PDB file of N, CA and C in Angstrom:
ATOM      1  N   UNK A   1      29.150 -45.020 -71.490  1.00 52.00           N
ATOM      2  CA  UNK A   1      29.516 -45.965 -70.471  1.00 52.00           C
ATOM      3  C   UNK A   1      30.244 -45.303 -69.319  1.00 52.00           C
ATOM      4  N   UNK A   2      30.634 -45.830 -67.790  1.00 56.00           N
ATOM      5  CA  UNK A   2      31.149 -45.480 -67.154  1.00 56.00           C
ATOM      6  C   UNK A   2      32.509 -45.044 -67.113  1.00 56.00           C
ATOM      7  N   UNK A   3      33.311 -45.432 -68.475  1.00 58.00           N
ATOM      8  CA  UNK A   3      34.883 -45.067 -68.811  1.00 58.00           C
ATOM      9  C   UNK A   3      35.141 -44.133 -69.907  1.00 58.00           C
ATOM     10  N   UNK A   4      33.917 -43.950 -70.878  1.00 57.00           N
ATOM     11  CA  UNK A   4      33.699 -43.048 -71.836  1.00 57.00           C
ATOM     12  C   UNK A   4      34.592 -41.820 -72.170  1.00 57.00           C
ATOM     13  N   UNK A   5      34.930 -41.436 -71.051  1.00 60.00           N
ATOM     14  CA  UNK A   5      36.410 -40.339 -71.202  1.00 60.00           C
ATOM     15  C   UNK A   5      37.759 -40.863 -70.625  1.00 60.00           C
ATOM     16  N   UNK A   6      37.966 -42.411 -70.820  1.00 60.00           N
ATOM     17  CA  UNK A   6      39.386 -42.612 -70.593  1.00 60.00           C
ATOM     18  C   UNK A   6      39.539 -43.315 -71.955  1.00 60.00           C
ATOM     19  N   UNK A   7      40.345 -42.277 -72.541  1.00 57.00           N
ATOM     20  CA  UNK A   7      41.141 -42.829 -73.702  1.00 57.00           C
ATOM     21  C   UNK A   7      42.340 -42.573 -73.743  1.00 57.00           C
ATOM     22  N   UNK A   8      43.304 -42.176 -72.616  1.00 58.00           N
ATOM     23  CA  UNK A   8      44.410 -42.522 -72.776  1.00 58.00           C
ATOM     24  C   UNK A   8      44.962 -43.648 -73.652  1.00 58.00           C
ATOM     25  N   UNK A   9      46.408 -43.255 -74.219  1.00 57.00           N
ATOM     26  CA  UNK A   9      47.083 -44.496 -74.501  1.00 57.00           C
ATOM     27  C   UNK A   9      48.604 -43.162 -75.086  1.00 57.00           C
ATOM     28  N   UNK A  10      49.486 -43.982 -74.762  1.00 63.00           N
ATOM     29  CA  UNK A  10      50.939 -43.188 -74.528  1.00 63.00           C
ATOM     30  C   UNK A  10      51.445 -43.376 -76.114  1.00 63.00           C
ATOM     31  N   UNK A  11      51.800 -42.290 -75.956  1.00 71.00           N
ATOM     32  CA  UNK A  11      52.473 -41.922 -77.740  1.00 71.00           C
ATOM     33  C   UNK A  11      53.876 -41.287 -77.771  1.00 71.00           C
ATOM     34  N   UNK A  12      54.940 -42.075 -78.412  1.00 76.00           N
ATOM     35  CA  UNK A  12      56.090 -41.648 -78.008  1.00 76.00           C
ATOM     36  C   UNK A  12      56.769 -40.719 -78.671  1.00 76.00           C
ATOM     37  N   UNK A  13      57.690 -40.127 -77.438  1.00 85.00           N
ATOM     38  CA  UNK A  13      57.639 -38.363 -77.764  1.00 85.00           C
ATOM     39  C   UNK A  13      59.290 -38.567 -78.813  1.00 85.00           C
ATOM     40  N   UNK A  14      59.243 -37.966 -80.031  1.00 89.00           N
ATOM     41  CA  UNK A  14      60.329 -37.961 -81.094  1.00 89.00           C
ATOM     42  C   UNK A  14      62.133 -37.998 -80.484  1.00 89.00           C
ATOM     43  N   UNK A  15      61.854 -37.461 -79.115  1.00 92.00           N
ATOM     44  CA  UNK A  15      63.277 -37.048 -78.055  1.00 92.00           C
ATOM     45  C   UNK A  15      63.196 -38.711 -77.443  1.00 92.00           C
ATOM     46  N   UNK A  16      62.354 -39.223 -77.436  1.00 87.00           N
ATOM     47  CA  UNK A  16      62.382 -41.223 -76.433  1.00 87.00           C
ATOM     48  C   UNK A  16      63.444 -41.538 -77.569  1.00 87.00           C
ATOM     49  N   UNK A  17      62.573 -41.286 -79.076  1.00 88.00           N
ATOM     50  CA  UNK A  17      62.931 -42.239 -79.729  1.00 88.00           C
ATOM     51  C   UNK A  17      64.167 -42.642 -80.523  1.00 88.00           C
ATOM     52  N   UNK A  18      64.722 -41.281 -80.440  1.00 93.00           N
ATOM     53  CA  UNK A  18      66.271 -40.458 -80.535  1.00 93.00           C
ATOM     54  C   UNK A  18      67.245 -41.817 -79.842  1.00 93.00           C
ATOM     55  N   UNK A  19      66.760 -41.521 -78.326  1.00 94.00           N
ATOM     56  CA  UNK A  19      67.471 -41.549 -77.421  1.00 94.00           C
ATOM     57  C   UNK A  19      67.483 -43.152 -77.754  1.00 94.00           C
ATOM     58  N   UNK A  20      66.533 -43.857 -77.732  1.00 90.00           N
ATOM     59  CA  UNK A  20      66.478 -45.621 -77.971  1.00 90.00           C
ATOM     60  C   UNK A  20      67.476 -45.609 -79.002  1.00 90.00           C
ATOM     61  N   UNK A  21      67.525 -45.278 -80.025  1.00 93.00           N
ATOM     62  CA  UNK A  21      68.251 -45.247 -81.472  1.00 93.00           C
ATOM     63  C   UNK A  21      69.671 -45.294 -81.070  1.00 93.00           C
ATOM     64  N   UNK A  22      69.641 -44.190 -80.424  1.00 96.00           N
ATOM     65  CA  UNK A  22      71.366 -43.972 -79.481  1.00 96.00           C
ATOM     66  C   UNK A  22      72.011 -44.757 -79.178  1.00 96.00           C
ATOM     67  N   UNK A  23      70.868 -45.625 -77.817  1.00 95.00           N
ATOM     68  CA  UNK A  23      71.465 -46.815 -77.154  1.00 95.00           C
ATOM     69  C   UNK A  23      71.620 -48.086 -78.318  1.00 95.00           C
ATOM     70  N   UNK A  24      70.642 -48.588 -79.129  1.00 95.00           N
ATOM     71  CA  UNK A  24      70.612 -49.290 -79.539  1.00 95.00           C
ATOM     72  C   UNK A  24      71.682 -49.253 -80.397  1.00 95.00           C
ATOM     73  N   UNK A  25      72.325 -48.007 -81.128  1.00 95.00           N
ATOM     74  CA  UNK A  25      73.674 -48.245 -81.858  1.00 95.00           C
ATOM     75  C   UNK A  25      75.125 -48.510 -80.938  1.00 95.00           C
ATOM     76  N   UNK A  26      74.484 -47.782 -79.794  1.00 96.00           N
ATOM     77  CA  UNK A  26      76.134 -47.717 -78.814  1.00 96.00           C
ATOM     78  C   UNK A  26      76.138 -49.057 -78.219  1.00 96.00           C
ATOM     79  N   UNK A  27      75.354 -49.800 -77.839  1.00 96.00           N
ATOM     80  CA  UNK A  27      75.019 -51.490 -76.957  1.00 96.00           C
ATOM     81  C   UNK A  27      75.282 -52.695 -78.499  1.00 96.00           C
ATOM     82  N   UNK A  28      74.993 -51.865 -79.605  1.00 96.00           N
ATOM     83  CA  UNK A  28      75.367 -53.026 -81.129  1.00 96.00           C
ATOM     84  C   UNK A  28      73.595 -53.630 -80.768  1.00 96.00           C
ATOM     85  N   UNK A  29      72.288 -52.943 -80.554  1.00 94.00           N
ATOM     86  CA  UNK A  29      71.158 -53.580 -80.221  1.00 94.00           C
ATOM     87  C   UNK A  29      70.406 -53.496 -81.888  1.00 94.00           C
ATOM     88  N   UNK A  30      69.554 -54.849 -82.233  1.00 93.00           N
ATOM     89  CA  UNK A  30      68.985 -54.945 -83.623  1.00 93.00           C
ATOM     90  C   UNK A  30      67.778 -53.808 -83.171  1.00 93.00           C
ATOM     91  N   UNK A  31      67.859 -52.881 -83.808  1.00 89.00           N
ATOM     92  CA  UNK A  31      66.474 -52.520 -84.245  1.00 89.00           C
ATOM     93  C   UNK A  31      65.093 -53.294 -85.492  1.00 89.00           C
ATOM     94  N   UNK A  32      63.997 -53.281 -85.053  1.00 85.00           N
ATOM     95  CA  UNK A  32      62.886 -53.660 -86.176  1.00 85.00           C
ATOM     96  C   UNK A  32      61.660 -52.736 -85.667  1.00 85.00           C
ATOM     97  N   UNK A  33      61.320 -52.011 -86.910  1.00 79.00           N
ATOM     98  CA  UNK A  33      59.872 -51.405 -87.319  1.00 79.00           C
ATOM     99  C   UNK A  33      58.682 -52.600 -87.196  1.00 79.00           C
ATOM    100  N   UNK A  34      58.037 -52.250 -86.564  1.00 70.00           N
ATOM    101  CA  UNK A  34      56.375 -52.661 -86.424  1.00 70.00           C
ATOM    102  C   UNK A  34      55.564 -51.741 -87.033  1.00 70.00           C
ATOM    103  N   UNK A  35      54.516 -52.332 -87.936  1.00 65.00           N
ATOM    104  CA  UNK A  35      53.653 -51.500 -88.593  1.00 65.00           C
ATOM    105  C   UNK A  35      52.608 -51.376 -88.074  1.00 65.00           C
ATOM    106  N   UNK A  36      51.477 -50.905 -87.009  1.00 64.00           N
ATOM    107  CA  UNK A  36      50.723 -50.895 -86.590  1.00 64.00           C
ATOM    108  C   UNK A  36      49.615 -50.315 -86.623  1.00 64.00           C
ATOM    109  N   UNK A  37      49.136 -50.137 -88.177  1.00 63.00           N
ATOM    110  CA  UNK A  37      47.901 -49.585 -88.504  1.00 63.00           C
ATOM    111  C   UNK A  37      46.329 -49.612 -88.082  1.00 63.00           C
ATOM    112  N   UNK A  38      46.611 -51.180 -88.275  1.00 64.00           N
ATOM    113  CA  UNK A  38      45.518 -51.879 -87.524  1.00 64.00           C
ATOM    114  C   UNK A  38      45.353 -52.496 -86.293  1.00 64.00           C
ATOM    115  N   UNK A  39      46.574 -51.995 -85.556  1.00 63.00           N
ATOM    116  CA  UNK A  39      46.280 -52.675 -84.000  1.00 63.00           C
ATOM    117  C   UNK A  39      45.013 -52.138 -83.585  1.00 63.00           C
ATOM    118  N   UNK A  40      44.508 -51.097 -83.358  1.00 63.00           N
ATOM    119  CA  UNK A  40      43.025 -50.769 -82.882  1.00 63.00           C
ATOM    120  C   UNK A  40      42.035 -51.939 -83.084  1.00 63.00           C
ATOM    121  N   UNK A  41      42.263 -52.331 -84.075  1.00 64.00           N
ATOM    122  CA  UNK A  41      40.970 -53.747 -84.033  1.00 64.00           C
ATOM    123  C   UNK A  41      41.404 -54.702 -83.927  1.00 64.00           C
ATOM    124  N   UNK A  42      42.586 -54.867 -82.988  1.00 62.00           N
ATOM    125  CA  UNK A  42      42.831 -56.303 -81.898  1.00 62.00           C
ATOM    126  C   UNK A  42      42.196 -55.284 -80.207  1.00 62.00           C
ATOM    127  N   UNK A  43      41.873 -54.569 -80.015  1.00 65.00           N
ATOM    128  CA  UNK A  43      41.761 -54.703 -78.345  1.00 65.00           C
ATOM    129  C   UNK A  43      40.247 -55.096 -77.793  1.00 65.00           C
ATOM    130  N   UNK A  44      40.626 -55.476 -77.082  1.00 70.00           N
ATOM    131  CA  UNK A  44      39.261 -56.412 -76.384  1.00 70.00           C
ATOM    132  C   UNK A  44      38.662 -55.415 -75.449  1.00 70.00           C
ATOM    133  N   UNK A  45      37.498 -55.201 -75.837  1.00 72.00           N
ATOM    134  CA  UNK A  45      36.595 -54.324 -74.668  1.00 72.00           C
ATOM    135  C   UNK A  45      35.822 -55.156 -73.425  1.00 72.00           C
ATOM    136  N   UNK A  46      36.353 -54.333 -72.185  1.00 72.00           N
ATOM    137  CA  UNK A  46      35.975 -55.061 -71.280  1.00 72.00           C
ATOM    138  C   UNK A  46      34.674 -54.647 -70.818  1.00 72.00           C
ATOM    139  N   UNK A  47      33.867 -54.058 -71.526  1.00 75.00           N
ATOM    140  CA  UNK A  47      32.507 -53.903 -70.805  1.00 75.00           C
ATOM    141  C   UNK A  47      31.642 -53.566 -72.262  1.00 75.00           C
ATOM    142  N   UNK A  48      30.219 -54.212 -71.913  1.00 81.00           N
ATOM    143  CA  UNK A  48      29.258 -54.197 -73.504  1.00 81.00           C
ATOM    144  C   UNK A  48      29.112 -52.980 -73.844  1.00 81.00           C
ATOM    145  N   UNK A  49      29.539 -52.716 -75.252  1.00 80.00           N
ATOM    146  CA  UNK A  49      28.884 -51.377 -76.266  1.00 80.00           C
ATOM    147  C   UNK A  49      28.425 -51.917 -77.110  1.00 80.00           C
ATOM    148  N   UNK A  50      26.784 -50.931 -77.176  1.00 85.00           N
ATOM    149  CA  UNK A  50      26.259 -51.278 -78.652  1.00 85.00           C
ATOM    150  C   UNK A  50      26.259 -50.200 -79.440  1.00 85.00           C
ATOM    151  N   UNK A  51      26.333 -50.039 -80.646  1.00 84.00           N
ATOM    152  CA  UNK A  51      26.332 -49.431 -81.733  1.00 84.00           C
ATOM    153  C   UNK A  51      25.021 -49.569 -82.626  1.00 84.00           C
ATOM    154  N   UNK A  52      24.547 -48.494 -83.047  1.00 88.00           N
ATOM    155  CA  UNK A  52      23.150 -48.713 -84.292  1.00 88.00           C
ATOM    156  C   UNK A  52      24.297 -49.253 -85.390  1.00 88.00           C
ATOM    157  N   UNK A  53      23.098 -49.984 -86.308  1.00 87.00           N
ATOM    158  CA  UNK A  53      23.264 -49.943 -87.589  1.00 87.00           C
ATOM    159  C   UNK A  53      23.877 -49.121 -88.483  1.00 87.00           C
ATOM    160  N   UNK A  54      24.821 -49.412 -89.162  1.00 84.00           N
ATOM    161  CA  UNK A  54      25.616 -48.191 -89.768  1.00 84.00           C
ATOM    162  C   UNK A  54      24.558 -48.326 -91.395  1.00 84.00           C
ATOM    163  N   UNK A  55      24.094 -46.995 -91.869  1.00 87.00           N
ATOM    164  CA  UNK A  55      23.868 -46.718 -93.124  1.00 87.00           C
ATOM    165  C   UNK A  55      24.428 -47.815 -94.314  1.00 87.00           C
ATOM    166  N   UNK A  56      23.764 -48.139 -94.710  1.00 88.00           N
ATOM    167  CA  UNK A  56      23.915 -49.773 -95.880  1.00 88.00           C
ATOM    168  C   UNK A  56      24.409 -50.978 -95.478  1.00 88.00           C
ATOM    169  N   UNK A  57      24.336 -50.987 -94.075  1.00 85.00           N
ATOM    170  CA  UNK A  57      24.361 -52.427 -93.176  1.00 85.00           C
ATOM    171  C   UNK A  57      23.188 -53.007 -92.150  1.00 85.00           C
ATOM    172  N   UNK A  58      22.031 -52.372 -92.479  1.00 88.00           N
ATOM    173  CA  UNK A  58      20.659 -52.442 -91.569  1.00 88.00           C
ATOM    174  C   UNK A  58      20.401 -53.894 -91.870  1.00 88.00           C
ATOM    175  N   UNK A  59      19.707 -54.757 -91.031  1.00 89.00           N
ATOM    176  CA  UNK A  59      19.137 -56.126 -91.351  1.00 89.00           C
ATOM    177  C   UNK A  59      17.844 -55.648 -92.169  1.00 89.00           C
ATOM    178  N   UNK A  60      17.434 -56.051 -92.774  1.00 90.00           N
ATOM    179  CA  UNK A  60      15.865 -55.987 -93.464  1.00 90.00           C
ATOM    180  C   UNK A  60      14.763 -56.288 -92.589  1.00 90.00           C
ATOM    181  N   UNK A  61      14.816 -57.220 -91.798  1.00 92.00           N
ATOM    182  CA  UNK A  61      13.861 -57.631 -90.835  1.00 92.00           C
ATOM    183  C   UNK A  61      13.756 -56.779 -89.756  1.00 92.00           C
ATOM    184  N   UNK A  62      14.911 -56.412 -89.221  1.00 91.00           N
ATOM    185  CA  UNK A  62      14.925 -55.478 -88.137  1.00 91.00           C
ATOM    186  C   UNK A  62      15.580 -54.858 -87.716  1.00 91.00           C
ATOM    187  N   UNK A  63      15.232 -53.376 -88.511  1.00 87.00           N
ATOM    188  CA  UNK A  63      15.864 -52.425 -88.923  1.00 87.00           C
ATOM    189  C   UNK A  63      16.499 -51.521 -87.482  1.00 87.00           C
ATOM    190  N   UNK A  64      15.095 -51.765 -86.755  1.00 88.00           N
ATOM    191  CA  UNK A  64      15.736 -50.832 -85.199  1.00 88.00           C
ATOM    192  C   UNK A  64      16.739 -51.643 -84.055  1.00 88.00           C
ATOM    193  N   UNK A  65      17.438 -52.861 -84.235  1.00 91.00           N
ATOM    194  CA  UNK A  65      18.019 -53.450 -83.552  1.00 91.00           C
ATOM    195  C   UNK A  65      19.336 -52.653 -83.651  1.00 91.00           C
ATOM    196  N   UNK A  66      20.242 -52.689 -82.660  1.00 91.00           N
ATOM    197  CA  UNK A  66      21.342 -52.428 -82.452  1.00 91.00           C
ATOM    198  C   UNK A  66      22.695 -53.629 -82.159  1.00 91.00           C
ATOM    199  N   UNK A  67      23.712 -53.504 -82.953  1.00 85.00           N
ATOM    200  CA  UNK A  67      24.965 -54.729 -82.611  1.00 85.00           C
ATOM    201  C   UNK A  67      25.868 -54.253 -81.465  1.00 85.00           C
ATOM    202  N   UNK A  68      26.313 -55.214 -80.920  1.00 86.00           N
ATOM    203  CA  UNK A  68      26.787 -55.704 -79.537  1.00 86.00           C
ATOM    204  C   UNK A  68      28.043 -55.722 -80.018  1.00 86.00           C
ATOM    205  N   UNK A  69      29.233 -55.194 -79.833  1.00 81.00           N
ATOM    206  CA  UNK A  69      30.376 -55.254 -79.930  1.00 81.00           C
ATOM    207  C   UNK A  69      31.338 -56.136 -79.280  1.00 81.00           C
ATOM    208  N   UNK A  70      32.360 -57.072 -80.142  1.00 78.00           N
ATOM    209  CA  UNK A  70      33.126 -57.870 -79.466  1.00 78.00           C
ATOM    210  C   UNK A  70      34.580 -57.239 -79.438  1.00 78.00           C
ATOM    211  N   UNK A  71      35.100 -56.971 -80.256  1.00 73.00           N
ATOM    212  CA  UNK A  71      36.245 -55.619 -80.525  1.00 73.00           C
ATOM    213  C   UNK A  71      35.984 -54.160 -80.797  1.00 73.00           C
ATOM    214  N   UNK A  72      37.140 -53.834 -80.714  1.00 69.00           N
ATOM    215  CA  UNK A  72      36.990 -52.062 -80.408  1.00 69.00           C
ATOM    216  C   UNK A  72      37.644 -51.999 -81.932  1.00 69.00           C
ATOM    217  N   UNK A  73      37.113 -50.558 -82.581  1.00 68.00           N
ATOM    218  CA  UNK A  73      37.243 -50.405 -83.680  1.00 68.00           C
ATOM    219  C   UNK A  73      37.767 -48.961 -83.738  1.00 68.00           C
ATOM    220  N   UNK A  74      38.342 -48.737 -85.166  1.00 64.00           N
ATOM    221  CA  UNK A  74      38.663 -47.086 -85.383  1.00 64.00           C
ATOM    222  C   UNK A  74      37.301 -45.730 -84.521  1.00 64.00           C
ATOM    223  N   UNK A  75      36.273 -45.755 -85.077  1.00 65.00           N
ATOM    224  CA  UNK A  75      35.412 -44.969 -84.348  1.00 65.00           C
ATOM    225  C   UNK A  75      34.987 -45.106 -82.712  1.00 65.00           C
ATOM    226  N   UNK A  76      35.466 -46.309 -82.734  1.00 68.00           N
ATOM    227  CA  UNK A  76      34.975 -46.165 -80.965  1.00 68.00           C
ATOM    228  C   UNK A  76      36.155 -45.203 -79.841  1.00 68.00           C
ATOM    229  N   UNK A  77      35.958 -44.415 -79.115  1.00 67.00           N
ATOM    230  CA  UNK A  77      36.261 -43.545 -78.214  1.00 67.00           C
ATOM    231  C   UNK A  77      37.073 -44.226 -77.679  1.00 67.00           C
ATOM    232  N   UNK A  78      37.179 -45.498 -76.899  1.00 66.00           N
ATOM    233  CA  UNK A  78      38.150 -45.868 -75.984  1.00 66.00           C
ATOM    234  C   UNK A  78      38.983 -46.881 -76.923  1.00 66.00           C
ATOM    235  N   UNK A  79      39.348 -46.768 -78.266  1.00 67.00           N
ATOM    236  CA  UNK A  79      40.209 -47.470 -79.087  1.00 67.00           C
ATOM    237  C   UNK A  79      41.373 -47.499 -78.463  1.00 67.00           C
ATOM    238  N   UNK A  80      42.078 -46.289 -78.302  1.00 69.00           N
ATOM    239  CA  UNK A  80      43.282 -46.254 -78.072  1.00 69.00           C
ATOM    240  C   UNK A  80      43.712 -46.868 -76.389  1.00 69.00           C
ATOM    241  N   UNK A  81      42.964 -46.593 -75.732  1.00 69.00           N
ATOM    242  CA  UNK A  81      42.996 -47.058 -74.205  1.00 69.00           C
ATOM    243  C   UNK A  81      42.488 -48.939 -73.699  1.00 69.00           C
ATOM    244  N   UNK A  82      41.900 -49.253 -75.066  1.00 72.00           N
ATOM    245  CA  UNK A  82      41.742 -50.641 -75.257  1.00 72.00           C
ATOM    246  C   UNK A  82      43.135 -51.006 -75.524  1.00 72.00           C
ATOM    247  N   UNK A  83      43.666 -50.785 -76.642  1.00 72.00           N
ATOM    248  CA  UNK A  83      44.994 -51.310 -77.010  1.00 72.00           C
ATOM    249  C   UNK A  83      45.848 -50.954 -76.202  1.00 72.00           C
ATOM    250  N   UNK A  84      45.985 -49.857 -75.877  1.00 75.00           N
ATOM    251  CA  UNK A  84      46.968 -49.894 -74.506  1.00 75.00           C
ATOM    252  C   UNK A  84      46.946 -50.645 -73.624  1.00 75.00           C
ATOM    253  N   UNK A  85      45.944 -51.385 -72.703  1.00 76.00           N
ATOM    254  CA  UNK A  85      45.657 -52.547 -72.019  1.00 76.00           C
ATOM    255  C   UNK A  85      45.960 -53.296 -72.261  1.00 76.00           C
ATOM    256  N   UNK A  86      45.812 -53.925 -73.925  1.00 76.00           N
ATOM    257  CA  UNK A  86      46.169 -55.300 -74.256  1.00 76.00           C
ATOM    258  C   UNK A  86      47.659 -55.288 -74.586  1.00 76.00           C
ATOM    259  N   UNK A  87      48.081 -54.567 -74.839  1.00 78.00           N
ATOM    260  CA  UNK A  87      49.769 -54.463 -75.031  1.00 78.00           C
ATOM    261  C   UNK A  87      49.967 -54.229 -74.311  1.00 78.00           C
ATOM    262  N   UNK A  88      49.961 -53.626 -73.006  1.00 80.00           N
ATOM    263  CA  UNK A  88      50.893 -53.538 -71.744  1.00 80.00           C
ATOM    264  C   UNK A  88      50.943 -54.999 -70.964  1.00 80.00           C
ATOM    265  N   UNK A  89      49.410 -55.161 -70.915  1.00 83.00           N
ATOM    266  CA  UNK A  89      49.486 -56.558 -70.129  1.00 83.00           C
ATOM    267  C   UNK A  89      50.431 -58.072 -70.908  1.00 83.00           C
ATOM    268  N   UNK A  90      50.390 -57.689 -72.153  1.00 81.00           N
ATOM    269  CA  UNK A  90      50.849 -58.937 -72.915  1.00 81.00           C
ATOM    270  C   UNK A  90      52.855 -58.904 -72.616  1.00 81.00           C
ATOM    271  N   UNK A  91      53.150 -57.177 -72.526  1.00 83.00           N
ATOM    272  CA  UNK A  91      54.835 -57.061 -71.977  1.00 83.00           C
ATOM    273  C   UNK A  91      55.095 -57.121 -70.937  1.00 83.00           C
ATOM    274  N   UNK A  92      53.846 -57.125 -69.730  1.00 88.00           N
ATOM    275  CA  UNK A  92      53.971 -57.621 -68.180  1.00 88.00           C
ATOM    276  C   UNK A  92      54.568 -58.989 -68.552  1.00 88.00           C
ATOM    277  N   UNK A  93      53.753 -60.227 -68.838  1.00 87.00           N
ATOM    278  CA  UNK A  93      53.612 -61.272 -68.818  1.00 87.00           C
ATOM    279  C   UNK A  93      55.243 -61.652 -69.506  1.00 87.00           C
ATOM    280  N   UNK A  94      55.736 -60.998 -70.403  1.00 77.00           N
ATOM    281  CA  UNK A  94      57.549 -61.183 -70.835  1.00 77.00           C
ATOM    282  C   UNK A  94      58.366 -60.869 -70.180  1.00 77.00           C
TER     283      UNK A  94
END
């Protein structure tokens, strides 16, 4: 596709997270862990990818068709730059 090499998405560097920890004890701020294993298959792709048939998921009838993607998944390339979109825009809006 035309975005195929933007997969940015920001990963925070061990010295940010120090430093948050810092403030958050010196201000008396609650810290909470988010587990985010599976955020990759919440981001919404904004333009159509299809994918073949993966090996022991072919239709029987018609084997050479290809599926149309509605979410972005672990193997897709712009995973990480999907979810970055949808989480930035969702902490604009707060």
């Amino acid at each position: 596709g035309i975005d195929f090499d933007e997969t940015f998405a920001p990963v925070a560097k061990m010295k940010t997270v120090r430093i948050m920890i810092a403030l958050a004890t010196h201000f008396g701020w609650e810290i909470e862990q988010m587990d985010v294993k599976n955020a990759f298959l919440n981001g919404d792709l904004n333009e159509e990818v299809f994918m073949v048939q993966p090996p022991g998921f072919e239709h029987p009838n018609l084997p050479h068709n290809v599926y149309k993607l509605k979410k972005s998944f672990y193997g897709l390339k712009q995973k990480s730059h999907m979810w970055y979109s949808k989480i930035n825009s969702f902490f604009q809006i707060i």
